[in-house]
mmCIF file of C-alpha atoms in Angstrom:
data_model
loop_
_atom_site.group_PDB
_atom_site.id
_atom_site.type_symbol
_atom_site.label_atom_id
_atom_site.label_comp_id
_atom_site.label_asym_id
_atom_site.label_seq_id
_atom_site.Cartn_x
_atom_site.Cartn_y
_atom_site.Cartn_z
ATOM 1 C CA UNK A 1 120.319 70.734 82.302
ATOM 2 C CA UNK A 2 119.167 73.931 81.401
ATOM 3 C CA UNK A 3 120.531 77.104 81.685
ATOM 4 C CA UNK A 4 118.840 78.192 84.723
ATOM 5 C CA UNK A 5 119.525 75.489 86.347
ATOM 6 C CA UNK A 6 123.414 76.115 86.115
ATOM 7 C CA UNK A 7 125.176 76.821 89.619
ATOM 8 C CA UNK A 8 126.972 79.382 87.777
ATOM 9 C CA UNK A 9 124.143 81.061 86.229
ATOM 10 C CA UNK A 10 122.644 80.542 89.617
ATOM 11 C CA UNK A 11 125.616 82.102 91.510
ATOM 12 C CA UNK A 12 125.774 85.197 89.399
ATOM 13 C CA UNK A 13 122.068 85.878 89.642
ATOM 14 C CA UNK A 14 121.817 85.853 93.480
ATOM 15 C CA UNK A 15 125.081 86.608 94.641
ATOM 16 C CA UNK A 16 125.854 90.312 93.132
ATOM 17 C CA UNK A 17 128.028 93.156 94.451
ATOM 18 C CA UNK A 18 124.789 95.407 96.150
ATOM 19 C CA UNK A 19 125.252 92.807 98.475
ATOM 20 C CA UNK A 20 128.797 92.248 98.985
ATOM 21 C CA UNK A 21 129.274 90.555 102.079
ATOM 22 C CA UNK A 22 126.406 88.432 102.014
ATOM 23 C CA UNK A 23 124.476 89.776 104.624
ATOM 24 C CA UNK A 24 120.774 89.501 103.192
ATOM 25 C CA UNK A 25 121.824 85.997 102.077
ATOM 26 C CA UNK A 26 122.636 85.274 105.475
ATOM 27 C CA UNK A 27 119.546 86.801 106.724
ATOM 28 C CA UNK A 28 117.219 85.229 104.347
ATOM 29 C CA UNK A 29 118.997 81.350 105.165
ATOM 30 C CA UNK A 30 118.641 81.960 108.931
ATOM 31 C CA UNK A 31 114.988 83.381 108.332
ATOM 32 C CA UNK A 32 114.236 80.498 106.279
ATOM 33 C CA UNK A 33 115.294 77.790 109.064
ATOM 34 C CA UNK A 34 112.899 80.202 111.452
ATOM 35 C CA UNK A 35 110.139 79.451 109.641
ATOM 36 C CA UNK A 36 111.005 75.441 109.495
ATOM 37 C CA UNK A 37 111.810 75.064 113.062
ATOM 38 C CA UNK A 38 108.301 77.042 114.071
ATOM 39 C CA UNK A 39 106.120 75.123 111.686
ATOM 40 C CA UNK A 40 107.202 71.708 111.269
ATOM 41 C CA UNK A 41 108.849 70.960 114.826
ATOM 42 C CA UNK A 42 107.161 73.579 117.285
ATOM 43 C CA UNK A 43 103.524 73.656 115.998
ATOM 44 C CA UNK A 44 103.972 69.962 115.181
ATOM 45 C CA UNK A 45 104.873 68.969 118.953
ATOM 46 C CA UNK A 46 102.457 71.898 120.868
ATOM 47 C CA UNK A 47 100.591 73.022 118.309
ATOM 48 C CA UNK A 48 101.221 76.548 118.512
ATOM 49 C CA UNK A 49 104.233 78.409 117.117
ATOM 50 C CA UNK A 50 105.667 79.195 120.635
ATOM 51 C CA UNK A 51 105.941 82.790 121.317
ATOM 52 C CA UNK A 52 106.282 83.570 124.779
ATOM 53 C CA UNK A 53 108.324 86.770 124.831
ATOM 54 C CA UNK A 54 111.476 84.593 125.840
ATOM 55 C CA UNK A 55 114.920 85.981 124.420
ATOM 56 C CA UNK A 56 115.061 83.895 121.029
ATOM 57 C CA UNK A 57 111.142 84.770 120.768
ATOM 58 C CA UNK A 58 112.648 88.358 120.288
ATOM 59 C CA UNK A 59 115.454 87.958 118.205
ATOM 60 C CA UNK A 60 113.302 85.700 115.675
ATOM 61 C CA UNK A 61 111.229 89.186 115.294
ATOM 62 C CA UNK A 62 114.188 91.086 114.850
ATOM 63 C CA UNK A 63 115.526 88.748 112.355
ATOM 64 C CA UNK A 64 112.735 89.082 110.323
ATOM 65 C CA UNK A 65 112.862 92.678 110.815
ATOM 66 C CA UNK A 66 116.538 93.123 109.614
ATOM 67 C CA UNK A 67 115.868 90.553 106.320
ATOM 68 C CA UNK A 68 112.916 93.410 105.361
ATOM 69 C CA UNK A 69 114.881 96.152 106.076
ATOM 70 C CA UNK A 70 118.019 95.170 104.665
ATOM 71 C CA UNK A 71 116.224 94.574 101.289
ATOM 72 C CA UNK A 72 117.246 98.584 100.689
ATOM 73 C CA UNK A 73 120.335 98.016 99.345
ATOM 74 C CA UNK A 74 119.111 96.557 96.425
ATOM 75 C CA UNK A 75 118.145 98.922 92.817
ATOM 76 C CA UNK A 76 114.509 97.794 92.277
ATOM 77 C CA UNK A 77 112.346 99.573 89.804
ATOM 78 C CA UNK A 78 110.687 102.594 91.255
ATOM 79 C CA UNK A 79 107.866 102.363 89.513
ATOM 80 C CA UNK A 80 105.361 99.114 89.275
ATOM 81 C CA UNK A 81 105.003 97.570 85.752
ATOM 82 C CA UNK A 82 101.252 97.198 85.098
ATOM 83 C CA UNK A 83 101.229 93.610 83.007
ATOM 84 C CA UNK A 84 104.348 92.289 85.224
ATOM 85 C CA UNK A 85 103.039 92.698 88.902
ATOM 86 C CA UNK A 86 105.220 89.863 89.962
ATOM 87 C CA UNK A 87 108.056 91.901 88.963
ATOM 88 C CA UNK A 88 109.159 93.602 92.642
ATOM 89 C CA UNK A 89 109.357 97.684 92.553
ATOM 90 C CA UNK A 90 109.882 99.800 95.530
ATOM 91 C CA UNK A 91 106.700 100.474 96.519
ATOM 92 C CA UNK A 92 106.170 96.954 97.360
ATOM 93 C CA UNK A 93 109.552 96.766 99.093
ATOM 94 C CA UNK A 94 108.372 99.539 101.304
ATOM 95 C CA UNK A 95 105.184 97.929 102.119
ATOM 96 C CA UNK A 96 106.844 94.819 102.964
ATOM 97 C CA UNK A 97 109.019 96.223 105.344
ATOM 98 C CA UNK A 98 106.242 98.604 107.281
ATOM 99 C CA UNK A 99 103.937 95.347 107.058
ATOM 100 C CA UNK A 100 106.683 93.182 108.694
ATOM 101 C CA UNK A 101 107.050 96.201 111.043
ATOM 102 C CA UNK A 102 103.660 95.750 111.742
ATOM 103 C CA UNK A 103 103.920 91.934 112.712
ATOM 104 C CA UNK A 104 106.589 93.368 115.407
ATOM 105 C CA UNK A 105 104.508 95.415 117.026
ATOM 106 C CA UNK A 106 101.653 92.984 117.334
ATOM 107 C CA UNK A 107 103.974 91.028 118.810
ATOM 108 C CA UNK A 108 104.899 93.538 121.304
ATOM 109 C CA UNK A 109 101.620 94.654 122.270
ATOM 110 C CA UNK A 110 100.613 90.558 123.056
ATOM 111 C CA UNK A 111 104.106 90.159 124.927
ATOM 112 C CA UNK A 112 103.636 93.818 127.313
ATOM 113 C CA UNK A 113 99.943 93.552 127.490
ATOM 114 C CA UNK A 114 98.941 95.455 130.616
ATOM 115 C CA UNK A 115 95.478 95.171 130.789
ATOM 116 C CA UNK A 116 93.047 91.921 130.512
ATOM 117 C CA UNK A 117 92.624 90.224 127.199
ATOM 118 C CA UNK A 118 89.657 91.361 125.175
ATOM 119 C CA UNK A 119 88.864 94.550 127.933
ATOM 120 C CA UNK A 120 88.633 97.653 126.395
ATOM 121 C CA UNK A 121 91.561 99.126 127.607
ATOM 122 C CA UNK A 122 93.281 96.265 125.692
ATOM 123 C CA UNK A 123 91.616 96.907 122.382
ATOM 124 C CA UNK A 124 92.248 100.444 122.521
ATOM 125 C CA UNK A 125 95.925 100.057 123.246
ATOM 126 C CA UNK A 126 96.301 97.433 120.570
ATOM 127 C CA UNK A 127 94.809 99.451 117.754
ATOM 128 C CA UNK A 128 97.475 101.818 117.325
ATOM 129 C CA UNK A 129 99.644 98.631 117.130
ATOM 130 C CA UNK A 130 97.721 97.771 113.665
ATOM 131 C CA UNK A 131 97.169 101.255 112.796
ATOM 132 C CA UNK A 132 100.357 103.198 112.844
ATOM 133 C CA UNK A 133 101.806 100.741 110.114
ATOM 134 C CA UNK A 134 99.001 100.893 107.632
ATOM 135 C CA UNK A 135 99.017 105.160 107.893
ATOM 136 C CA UNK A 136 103.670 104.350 107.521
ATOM 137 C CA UNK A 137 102.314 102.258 104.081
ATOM 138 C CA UNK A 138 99.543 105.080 103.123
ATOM 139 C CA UNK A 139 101.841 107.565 102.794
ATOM 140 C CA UNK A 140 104.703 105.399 101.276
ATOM 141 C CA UNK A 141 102.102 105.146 98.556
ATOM 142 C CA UNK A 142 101.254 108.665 98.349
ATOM 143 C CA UNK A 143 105.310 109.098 97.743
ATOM 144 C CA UNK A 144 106.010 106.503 95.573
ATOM 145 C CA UNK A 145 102.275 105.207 94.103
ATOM 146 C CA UNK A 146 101.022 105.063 90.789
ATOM 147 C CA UNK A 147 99.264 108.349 89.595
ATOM 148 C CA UNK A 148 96.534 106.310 88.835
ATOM 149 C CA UNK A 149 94.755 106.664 92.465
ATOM 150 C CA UNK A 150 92.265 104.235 91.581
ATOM 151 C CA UNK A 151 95.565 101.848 91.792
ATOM 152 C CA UNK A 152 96.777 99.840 94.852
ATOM 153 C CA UNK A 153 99.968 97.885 95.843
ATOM 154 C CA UNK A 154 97.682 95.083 95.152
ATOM 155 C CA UNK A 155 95.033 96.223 92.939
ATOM 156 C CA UNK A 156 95.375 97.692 89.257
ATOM 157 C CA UNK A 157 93.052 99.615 86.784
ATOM 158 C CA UNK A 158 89.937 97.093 85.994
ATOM 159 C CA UNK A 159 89.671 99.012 83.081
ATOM 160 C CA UNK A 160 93.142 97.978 81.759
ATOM 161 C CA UNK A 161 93.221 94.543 79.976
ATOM 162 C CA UNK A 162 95.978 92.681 82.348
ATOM 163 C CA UNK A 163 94.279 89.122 81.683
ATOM 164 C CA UNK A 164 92.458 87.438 83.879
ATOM 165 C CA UNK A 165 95.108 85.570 85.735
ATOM 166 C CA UNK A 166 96.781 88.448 86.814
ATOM 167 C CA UNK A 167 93.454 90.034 87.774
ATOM 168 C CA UNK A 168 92.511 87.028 89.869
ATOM 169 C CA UNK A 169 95.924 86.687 91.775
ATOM 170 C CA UNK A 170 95.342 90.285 92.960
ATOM 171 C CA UNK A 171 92.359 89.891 94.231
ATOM 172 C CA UNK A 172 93.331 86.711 96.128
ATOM 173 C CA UNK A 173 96.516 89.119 97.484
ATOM 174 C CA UNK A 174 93.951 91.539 98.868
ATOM 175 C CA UNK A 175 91.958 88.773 100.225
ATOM 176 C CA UNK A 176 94.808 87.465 102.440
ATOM 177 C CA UNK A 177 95.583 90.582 103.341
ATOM 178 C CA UNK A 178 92.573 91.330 105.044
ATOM 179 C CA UNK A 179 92.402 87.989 106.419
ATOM 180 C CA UNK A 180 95.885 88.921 107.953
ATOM 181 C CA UNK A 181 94.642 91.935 109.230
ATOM 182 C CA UNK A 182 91.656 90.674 111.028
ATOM 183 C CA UNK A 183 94.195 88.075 112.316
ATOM 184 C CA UNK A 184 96.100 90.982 113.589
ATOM 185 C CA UNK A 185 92.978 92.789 114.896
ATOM 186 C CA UNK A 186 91.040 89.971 116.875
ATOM 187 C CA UNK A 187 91.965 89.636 120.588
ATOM 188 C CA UNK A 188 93.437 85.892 121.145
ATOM 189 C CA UNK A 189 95.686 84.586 123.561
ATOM 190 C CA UNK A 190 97.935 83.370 121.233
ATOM 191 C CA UNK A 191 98.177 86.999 119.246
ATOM 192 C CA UNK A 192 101.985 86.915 119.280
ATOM 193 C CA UNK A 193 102.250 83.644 117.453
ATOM 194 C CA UNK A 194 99.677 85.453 114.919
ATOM 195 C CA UNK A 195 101.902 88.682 114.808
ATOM 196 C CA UNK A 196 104.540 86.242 113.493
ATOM 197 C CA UNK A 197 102.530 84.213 111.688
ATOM 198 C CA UNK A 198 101.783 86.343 108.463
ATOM 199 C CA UNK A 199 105.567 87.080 108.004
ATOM 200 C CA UNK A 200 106.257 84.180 105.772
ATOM 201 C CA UNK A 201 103.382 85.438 103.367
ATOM 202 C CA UNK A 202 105.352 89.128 103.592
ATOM 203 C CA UNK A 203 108.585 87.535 103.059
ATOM 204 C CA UNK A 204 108.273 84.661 100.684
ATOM 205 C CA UNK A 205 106.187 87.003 98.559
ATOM 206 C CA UNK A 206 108.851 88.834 98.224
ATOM 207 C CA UNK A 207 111.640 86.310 97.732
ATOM 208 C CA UNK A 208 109.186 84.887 95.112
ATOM 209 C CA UNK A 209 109.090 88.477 93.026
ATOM 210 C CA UNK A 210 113.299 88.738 93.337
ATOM 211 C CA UNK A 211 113.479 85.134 91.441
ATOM 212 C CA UNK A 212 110.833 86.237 88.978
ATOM 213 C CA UNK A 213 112.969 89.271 88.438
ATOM 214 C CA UNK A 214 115.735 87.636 88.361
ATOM 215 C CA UNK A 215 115.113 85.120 85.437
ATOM 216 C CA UNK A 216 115.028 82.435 87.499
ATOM 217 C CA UNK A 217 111.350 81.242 87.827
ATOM 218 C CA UNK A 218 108.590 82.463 85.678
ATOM 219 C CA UNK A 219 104.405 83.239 86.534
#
């Protein structure tokens, strides 16, 4: 067995004193059996992920919403490292939050929707939904960006050599994030389901980038 394999070396990595009484642990478990209850027993038996605005609809979104938001007790880098994107800075942890936030208020506007699906009225009052997020995550990146303005959250120099995995794995990252978007965008009767549905890309994302920092799994 190798080192990082070690419940020790496992314990120490993941169970420091920013988060002393466990409670983004705890978050992260409970978010994790969210996501296996909706996929593999309610989509499996209706075939949809079962939003209907009841009470537990709204405390899964505000479960979500507290794992994102309690990432901030954490020391992440402030600044993004070029050659090591997988490496999670607080940029990104920003972004993940105002993106989750964005997957609550999707859900809200499909669980208050006053007017008919797909009218005007409706697309009007749902774009502020999408857009208020995106101008929270514009301005997070004005704070806390590169200086580089040709850089994104998701998109470095093409001019600098970062090889052409790293290159590729961006672009795929932008793709799904417009696909996520238009998900987000579209009128469907089944929009909260979609509001929660591109959390586990959000979250696991960044779960993925706190192991990677962490020494625990590498790109």
């Amino acid at each position: 067995m190798t080192i990082c394999c070690s419940p020790r070396f496992l314990f120490k990595k993941l169970f420091t004193r920013e988060d002393p009484v466990y409670l983004h642990k705890i978050l992260g478990l409970l978010a994790l059996c969210s996501f296996i209850y909706r996929y593999a027993f309610v989509y499996v038996q209706n075939g949809n992920l079962g939003f209907e605005g009841s009470a537990f609809d709204w405390l899964t979104m505000a479960l979500h919403f507290a794992l994102s938001s309690s990432s901030l007790i954490f020391h992440v880098l402030l600044k993004r490292i070029a050659n090591k994107p997988m490496v999670i800075w607080h940029e990104y942890r920003l972004h993940a939050i105002v993106f989750t936030l964005r997957c609550v208020f999707v859900y809200m506007a499909a669980v208050f929707r006053p007017f008919a699906e797909g009218s005007t009225a409706d697309r009007l009052m749902h774009l502020p939904t999408v857009l208020i997020p995106h101008l929270l995550a514009d301005e997070i990146t004005r704070r806390y960006g590169p200086a580089d303005k040709s850089e994104t959250t998701v998109r470095v120099n093409e001019k600098k050599d970062t090889g052409i995995l790293l290159k590729m794995g961006a672009r795929f990252y932008s793709f799904y994030q417009f696909a996520a978007l238009g998900s987000h965008l579209l009128p469907n009767p089944r929009l909260a389901d979609l509001g929660f549905n591109t959390l586990v890309a959000i979250q696991s994302s960044a779960f993925l980038m706190t192991l990677f920092r962490k020494g625990l799994i590498e790109w």
